[in-house]
Coordinates of C-alpha atoms in Angstrom, one line a residue:
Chain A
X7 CA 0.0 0.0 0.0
X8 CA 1.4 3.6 -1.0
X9 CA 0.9 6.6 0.9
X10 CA -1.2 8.2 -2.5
X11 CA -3.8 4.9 -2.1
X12 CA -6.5 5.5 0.7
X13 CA -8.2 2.1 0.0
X14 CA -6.2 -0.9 -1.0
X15 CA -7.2 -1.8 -4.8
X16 CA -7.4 -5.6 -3.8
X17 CA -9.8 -6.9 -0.5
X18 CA -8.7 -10.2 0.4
X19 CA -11.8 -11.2 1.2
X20 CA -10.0 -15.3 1.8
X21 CA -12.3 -17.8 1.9
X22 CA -15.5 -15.7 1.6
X23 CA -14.6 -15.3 -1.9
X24 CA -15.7 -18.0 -4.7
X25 CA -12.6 -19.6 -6.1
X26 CA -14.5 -19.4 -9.9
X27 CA -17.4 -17.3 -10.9
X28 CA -18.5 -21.4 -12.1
X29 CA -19.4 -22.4 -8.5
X30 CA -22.0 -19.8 -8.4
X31 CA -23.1 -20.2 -12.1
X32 CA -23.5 -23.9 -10.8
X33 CA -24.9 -23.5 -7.1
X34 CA -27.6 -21.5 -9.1
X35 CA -28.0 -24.1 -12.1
X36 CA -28.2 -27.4 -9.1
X37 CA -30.7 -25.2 -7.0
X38 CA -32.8 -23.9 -10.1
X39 CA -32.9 -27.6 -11.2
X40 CA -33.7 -29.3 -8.0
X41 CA -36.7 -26.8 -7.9
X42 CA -38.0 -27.5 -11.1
X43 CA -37.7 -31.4 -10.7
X44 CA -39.7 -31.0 -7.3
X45 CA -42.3 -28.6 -8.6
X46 CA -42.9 -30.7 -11.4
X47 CA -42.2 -34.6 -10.8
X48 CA -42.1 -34.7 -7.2
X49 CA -44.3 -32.9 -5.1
X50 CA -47.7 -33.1 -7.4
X51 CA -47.4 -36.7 -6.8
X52 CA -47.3 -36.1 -3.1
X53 CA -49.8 -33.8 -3.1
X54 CA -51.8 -36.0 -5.0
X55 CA -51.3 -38.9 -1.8
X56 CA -51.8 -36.5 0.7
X57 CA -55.3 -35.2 -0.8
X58 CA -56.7 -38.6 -1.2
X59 CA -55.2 -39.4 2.3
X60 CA -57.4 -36.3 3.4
X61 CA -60.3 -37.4 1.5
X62 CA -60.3 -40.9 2.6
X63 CA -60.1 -40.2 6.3
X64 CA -62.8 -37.2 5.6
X65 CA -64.7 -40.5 4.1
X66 CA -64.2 -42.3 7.4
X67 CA -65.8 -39.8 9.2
X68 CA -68.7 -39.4 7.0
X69 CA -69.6 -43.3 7.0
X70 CA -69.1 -42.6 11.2
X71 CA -71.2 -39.6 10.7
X72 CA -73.9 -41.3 9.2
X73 CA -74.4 -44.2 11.3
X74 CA -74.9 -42.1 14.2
X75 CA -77.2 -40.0 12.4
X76 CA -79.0 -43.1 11.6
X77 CA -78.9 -45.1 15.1
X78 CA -80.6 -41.2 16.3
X79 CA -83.2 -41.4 13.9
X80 CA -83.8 -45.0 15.1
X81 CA -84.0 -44.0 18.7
X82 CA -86.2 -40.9 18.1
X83 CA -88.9 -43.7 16.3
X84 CA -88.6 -45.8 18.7
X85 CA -89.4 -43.2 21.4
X86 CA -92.0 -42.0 19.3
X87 CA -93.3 -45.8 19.2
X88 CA -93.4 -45.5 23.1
X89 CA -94.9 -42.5 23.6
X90 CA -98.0 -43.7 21.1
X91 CA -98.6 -46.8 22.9
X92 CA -98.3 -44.9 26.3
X93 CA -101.0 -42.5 24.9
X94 CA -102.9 -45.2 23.5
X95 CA -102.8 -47.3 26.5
X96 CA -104.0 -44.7 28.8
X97 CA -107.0 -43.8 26.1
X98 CA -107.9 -47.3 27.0
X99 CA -107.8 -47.3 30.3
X100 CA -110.1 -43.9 30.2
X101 CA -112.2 -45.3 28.0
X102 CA -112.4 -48.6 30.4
X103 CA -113.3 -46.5 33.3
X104 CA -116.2 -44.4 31.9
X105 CA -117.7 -47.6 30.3
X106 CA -117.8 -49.0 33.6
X107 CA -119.3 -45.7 35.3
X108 CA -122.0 -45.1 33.0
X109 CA -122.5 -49.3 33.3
X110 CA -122.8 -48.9 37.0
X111 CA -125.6 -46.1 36.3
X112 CA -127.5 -47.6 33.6
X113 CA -127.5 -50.2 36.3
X114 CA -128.7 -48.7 39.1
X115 CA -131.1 -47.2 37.0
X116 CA -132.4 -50.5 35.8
X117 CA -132.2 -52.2 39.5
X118 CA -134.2 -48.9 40.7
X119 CA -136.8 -49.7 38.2
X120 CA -137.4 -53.0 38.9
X121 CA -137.8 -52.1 42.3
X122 CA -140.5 -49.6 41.4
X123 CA -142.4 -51.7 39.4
X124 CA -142.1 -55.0 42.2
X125 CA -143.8 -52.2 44.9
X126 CA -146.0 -51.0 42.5
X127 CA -147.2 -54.7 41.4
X128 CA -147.2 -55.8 45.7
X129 CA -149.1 -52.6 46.1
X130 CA -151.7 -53.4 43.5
X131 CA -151.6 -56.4 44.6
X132 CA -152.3 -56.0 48.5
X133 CA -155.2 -53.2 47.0
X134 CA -156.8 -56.0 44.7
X135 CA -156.5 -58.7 48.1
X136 CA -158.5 -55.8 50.0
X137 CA -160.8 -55.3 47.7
X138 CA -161.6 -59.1 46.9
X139 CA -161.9 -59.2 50.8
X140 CA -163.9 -56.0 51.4
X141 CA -166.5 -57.7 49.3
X142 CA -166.3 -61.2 50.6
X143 CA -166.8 -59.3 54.0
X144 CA -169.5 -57.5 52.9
X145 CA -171.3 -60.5 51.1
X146 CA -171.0 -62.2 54.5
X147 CA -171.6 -59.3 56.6
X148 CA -175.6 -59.8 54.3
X149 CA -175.9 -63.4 55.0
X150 CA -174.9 -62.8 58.5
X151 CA -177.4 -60.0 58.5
X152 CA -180.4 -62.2 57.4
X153 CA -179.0 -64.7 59.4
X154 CA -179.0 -62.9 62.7
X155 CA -182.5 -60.9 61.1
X156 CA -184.2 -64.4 60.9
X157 CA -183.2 -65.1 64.6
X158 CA -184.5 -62.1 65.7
X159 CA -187.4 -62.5 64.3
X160 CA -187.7 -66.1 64.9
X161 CA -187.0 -65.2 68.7
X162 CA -188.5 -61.9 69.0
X163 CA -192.0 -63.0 69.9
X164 CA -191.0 -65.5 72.5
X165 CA -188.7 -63.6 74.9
X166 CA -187.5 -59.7 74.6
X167 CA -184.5 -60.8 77.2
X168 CA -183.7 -63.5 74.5
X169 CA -183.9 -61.4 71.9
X170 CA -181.3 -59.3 73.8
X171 CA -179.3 -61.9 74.4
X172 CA -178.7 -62.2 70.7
X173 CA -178.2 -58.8 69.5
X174 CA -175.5 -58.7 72.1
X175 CA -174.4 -62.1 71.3
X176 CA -173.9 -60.9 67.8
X177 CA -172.4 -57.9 69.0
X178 CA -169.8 -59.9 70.4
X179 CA -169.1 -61.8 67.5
X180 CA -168.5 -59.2 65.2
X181 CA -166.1 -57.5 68.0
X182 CA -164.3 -60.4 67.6
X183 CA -163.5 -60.0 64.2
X184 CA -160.2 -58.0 63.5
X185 CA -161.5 -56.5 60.4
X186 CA -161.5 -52.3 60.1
X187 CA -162.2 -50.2 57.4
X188 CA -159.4 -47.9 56.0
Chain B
X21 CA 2.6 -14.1 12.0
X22 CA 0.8 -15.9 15.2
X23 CA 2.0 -19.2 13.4
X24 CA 5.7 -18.0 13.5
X25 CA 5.4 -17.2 17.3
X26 CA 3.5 -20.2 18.3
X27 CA 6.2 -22.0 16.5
X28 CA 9.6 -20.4 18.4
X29 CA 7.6 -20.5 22.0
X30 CA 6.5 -23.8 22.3
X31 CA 8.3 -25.5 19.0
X32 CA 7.6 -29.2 20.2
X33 CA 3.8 -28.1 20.1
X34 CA 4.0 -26.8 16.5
X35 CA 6.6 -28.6 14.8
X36 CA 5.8 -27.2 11.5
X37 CA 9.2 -28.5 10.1
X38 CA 11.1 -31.6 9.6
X39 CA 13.6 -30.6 11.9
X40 CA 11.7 -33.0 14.6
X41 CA 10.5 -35.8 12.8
X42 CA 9.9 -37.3 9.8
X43 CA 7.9 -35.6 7.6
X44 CA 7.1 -31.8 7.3
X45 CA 3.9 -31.3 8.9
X46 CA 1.6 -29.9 6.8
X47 CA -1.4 -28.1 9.0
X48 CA -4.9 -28.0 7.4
X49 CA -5.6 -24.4 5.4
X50 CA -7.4 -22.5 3.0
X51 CA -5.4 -25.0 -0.2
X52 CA -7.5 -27.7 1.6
X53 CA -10.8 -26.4 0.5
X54 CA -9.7 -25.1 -3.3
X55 CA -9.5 -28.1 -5.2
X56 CA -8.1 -28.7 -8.8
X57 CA -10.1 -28.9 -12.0
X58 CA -10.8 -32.0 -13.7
X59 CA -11.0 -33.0 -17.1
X60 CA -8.8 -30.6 -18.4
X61 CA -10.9 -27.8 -17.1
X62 CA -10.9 -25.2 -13.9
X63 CA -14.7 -25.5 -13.1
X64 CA -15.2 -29.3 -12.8
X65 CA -13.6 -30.4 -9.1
X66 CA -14.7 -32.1 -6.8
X67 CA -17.3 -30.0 -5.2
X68 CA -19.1 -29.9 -8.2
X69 CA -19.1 -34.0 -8.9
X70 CA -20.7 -33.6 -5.1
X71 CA -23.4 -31.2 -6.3
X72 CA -24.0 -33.4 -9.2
X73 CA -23.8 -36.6 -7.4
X74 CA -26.1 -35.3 -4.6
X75 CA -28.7 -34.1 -7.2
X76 CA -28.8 -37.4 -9.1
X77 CA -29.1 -38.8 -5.7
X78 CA -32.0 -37.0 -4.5
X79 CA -33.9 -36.8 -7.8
X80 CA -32.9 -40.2 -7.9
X81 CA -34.9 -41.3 -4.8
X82 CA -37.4 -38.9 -5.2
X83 CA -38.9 -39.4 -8.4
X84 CA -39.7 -43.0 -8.4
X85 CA -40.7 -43.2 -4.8
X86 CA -43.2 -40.4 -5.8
X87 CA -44.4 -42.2 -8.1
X88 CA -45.3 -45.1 -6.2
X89 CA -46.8 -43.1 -3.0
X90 CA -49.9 -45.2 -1.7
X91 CA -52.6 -44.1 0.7
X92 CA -51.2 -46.2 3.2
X93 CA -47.5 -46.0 3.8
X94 CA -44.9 -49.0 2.9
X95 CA -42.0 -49.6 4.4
X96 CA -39.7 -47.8 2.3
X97 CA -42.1 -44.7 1.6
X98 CA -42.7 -44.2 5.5
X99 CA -38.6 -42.7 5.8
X100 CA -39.3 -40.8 2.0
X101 CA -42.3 -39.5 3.4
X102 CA -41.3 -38.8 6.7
X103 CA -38.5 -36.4 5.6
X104 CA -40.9 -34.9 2.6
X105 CA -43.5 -34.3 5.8
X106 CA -41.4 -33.1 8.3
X107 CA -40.1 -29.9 5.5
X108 CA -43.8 -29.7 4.6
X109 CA -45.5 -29.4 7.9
X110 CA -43.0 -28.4 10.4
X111 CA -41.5 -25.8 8.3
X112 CA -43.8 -24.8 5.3
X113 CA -46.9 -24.9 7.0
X114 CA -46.4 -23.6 10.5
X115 CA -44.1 -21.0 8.9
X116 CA -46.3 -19.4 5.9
X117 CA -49.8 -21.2 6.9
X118 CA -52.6 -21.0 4.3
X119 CA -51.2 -21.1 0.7
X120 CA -48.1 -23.1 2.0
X121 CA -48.5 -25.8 -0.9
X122 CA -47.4 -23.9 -3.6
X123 CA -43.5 -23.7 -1.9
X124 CA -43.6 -26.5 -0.2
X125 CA -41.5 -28.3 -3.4
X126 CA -39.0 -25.3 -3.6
X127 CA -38.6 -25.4 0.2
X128 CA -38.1 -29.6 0.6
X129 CA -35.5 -29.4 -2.7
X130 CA -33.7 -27.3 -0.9
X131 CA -33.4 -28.6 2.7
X132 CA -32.6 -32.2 1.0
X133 CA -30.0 -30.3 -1.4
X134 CA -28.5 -29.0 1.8
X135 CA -28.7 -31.6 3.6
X136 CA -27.0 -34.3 1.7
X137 CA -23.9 -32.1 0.7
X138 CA -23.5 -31.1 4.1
X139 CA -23.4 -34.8 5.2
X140 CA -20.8 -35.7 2.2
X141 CA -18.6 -33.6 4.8
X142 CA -18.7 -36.7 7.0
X143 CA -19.4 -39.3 4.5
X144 CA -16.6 -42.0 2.9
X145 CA -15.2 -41.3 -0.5
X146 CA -16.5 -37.4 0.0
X147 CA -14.8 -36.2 3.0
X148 CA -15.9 -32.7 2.2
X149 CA -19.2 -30.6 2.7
X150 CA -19.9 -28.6 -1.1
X151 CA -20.6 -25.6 1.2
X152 CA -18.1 -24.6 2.4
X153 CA -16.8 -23.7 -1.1
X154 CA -18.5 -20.6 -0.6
X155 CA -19.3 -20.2 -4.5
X156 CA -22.1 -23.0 -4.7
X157 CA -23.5 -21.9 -1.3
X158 CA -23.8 -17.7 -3.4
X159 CA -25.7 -19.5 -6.2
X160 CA -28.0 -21.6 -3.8
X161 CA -28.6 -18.2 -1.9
X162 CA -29.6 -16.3 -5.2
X163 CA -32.0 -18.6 -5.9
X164 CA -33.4 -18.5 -3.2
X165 CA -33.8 -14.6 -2.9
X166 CA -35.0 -14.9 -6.6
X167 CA -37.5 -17.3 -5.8
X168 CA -38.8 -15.6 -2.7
X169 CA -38.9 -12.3 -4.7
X170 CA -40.9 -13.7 -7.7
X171 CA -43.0 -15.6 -4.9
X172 CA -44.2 -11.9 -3.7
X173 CA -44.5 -10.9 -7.4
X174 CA -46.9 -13.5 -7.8
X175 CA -48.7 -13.1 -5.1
X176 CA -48.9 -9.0 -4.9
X177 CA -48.0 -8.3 -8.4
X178 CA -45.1 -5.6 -8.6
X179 CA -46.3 -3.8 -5.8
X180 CA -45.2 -6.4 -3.8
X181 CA -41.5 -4.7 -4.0
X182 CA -43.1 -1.8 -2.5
X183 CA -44.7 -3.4 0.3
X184 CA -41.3 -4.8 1.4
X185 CA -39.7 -1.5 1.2
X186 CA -42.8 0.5 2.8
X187 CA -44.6 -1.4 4.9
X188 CA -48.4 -0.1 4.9
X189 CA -48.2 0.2 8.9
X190 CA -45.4 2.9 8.8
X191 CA -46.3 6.8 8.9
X192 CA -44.9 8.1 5.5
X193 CA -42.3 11.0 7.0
X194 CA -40.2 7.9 7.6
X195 CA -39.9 6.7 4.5
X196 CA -36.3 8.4 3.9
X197 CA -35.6 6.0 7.1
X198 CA -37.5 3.3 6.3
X199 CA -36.8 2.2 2.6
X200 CA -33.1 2.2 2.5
X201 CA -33.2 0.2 5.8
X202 CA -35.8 -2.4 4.1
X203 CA -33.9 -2.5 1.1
X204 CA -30.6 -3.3 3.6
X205 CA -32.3 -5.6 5.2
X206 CA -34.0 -7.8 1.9
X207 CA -31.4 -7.2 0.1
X208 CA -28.5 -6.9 1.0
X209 CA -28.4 -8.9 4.9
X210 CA -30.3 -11.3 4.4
X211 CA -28.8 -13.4 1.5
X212 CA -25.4 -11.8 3.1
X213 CA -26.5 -13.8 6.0
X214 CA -28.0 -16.7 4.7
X215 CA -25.1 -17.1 2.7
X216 CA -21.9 -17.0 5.5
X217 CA -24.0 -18.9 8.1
X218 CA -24.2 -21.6 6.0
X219 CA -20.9 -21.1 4.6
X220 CA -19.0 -20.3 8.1
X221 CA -20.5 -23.6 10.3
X222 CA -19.5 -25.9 7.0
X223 CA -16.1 -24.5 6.7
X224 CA -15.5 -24.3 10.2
X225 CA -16.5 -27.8 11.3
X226 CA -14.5 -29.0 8.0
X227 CA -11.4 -27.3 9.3
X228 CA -12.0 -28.6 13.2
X229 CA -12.3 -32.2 11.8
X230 CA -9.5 -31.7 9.5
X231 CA -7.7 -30.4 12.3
X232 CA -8.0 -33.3 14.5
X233 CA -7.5 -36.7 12.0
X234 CA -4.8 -35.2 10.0
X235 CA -2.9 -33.6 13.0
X236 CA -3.8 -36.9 14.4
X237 CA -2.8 -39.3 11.1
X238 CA 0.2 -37.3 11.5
X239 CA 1.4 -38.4 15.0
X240 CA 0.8 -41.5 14.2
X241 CA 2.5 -41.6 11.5
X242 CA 5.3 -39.1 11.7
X243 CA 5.5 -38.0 15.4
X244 CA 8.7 -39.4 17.7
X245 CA 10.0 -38.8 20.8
X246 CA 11.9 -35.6 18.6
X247 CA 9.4 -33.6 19.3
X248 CA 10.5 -33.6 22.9
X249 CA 7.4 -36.4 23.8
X250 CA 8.0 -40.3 24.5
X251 CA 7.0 -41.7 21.6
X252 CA 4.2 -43.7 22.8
X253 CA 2.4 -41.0 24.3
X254 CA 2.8 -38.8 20.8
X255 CA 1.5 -42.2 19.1
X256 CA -1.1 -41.9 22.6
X257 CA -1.7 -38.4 21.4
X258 CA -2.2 -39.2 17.8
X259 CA -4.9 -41.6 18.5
X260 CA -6.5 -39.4 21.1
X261 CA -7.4 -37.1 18.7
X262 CA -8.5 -39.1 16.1
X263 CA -11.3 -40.4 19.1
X264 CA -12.2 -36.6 19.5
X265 CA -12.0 -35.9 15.4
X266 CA -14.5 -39.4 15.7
X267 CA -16.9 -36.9 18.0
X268 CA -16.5 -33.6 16.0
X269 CA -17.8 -35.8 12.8
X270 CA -21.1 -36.6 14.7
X271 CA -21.3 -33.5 16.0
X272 CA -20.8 -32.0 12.4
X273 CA -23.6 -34.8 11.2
X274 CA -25.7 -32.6 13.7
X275 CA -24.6 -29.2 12.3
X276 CA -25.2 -30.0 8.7
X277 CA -28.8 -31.1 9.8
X278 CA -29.3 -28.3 12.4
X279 CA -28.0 -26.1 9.1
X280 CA -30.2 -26.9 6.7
X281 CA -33.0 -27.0 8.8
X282 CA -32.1 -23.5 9.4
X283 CA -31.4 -22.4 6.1
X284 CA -35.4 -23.7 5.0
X285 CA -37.0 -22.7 7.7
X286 CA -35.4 -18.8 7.2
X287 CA -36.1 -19.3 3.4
X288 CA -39.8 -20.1 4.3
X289 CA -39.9 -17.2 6.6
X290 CA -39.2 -14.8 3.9
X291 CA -41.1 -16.3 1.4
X292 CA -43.9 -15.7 4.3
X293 CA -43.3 -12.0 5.1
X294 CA -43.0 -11.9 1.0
X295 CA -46.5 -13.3 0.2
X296 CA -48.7 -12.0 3.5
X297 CA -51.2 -9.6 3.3
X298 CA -49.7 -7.1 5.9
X299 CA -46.7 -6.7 5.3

């Protein structure tokens, strides 16, 4: 170095200097290539893998997806199924229960009937006894009339004690009979 | 020179000549990562065979297994996929979110491209991560600013270079402020940055393991009791480091991962801030 240069002409820049301006020409040429070759032959093929690797386990999940969706729809039916026969069930037993209630009435009803028309038939009955008896009575209560008329006048001209006697006789017999008039 | 002082203090400690031993020990250095043309030309060396070799390898793989990707992963797919899933969910997705598809193939080229030729720094036959010949790790970077640009492009339109260097959320009296230090920051920091820190932890492990199995091949080899040690504990020495040059590989196999897990996730970050609506 001379005292007239400021800045040595040369930097010995060592090993941080390329031997040949080849190396780079060639570092650039290898990387240039190996990006081409990957870009085009290499990668495509594993993109290609890895999106049908995607797609497949995507597929897995969807088949998975499904049969859930599926055993859901199964259960909700079934529920459904329950809760119809519940419903149903229940209607019946409802419908059970009033049959019986308005059974029992019509029942009753028909039991009170009955009964009405048995008192109604003893009643007519016991009047239509009466009245057969009433008359018998009466029908006697003539002959025994005549009867006890004849005596009296058969008797009447012998004694007036005996003809007493048998009114009050006669009295007594017809106090003796339990009969009354309603 | 630091070399030249180590060297007269503690000579037995340094012995960079054959005064010592046998042969001239010849430290790892700068030479060991500039290699020579092949075939009669200056461009073709060995880094480049690597680059060339690791793409064959991965396009190699990747194309056929691709091909045959089923719904339900084989044996052999399960490790294809399970590096092509952890680039495309770990990083592309959590990183840009919705949309992420479209650079997910940029993004898993490159952290496989990365990856690979940082492991042929601990690998048989390579010996030697492509990165750190800082060259190849320029041209990677460049693509990837190019590619994150034209992924704003496309998503924006040409407005999209505005909204990086204005940012609708700043008050325009600080746009004199604002655009140069955007334009810093896109343009010039960031592949500045993706570039060394790539670079640096490649070339730096490479030197570390170099350091320890050839300064360790070398006491094995060439070390005596000249150096002012028994011999057996040089020999001792010489293996002892080869043990710990053993560890810095594996922890290098760790770097070059940790590296170009780095390197994708920061490239999917940009492409992010490039593409979102906000920004």
């Amino acid at each position: 170095m001379t005292s007239g240069a400021l800045y040595p002409l040369e930097i010995n820049l060592g090993p941080l200097a390329p031997h040949h301006l080849s190396e780079v020409i060639v570092g650039i040429v290898v990387a240039g290539l190996i990006w081409f070759c990957f870009a085009k032959f290499i990668s495509p093929n594993f993109d290609a893998m890895y999106q049908e690797r995607a797609r497949l386990i995507e597929g897995g999940i969807e088949l998975a997806e499904k049969a859930q969706s599926e055993a859901e729809e199964m259960r909700k039916k079934y529920e459904e199924q329950l809760a119809t026969a519940d419903a149903e069930a229940s209607s019946v037993r409802e419908q059970a229960r009033a049959e019986a209630a308005s059974e029992r009435t019509r029942m009753r009803a028909e039991t009170q009937a009955e009964k009405d028309r048995l008192l109604e038939q003893t009643r007519n009955a016991i009047a239509a006894e009466r009245d057969t008896v009433e008359n018998q009575i009466r029908t006697e209560m003539g002959g025994v009339a005549t009867a006890l008329a004849s005596k009296i006048v058969g008797e009447s001209l012998e004694d007036d004690e005996r003809a007493k006697r048998t009114v009050e006789r006669f009295l007594a017999e017809l106090a003796s009979v339990p009969a009354q008039r309603a | 020179m630091v070399k030249v002082r180590f060297a007269q203090a503690w000579p037995q400690l340094l012995p960079l000549d054959g005064e010592h031993g046998g042969e001239d020990y010849v430290p790892p250095s700068l030479e060991d990562f500039d290699f020579e043309g092949l075939f009669g030309t200056d461009w073709i060396n060995k880094p480049m065979l690597q680059l060339v070799i690791s793409v064959i390898l991965i396009l190699g793989l990747m194309i056929p297994a691709s091909r045959k990707l089923t719904v339900v992963p084989k044996k052999w797919q399960f490790a294809v996929e399970y590096v092509y899933d952890f680039v495309r969910t770990s990083i592309a997705r959590t990183t840009i979110g919705h949309g992420y598809e479209k650079y997910t193939p940029f993004l898993v080229g490159m952290f496989m491209l990365i990856l690979i030729n940082n492991w042929f720094g601990e690998f048989f036959y390579f010996m030697f991560p492509t990165f750190s010949n800082i060259g190849y790790t320029m041209g990677l970077v460049l693509t990837v600013i190019v590619f994150v640009i034209s992924s704003g492009i496309r998503q924006h339109g040409i407005k999209s270079i505005r909204m990086t260097l204005m940012p609708s959320s700043v008050p325009v009296y600080l746009a004199p402020l604002v655009i140069p230090l955007e334009f810093m920051s896109n343009y010039i920091t960031r592949p500045l940055t993706l570039t060394v820190r790539l670079f640096g932890n490649m070339f730096a492990g490479h030197l570390g393991v170099m350091v320890f199995v050839v300064g360790g091949g070398w006491l094995i080899s060439e070390g005596t009791s000249a150096i002012g040690f028994p011999t057996a504990i040089v020999k001792g020495a010489g293996f002892g480091a080869i043990l710990l040059g053993m560890l810095v590989i594996g922890i290098e196999l760790f770097i070059g991962f940790m590296q170009a897990y780095l390197f994708t996730l920061l490239t999917a970050n940009y492409i992010s801030q490039a593409v979102s609506e906000g920004h």
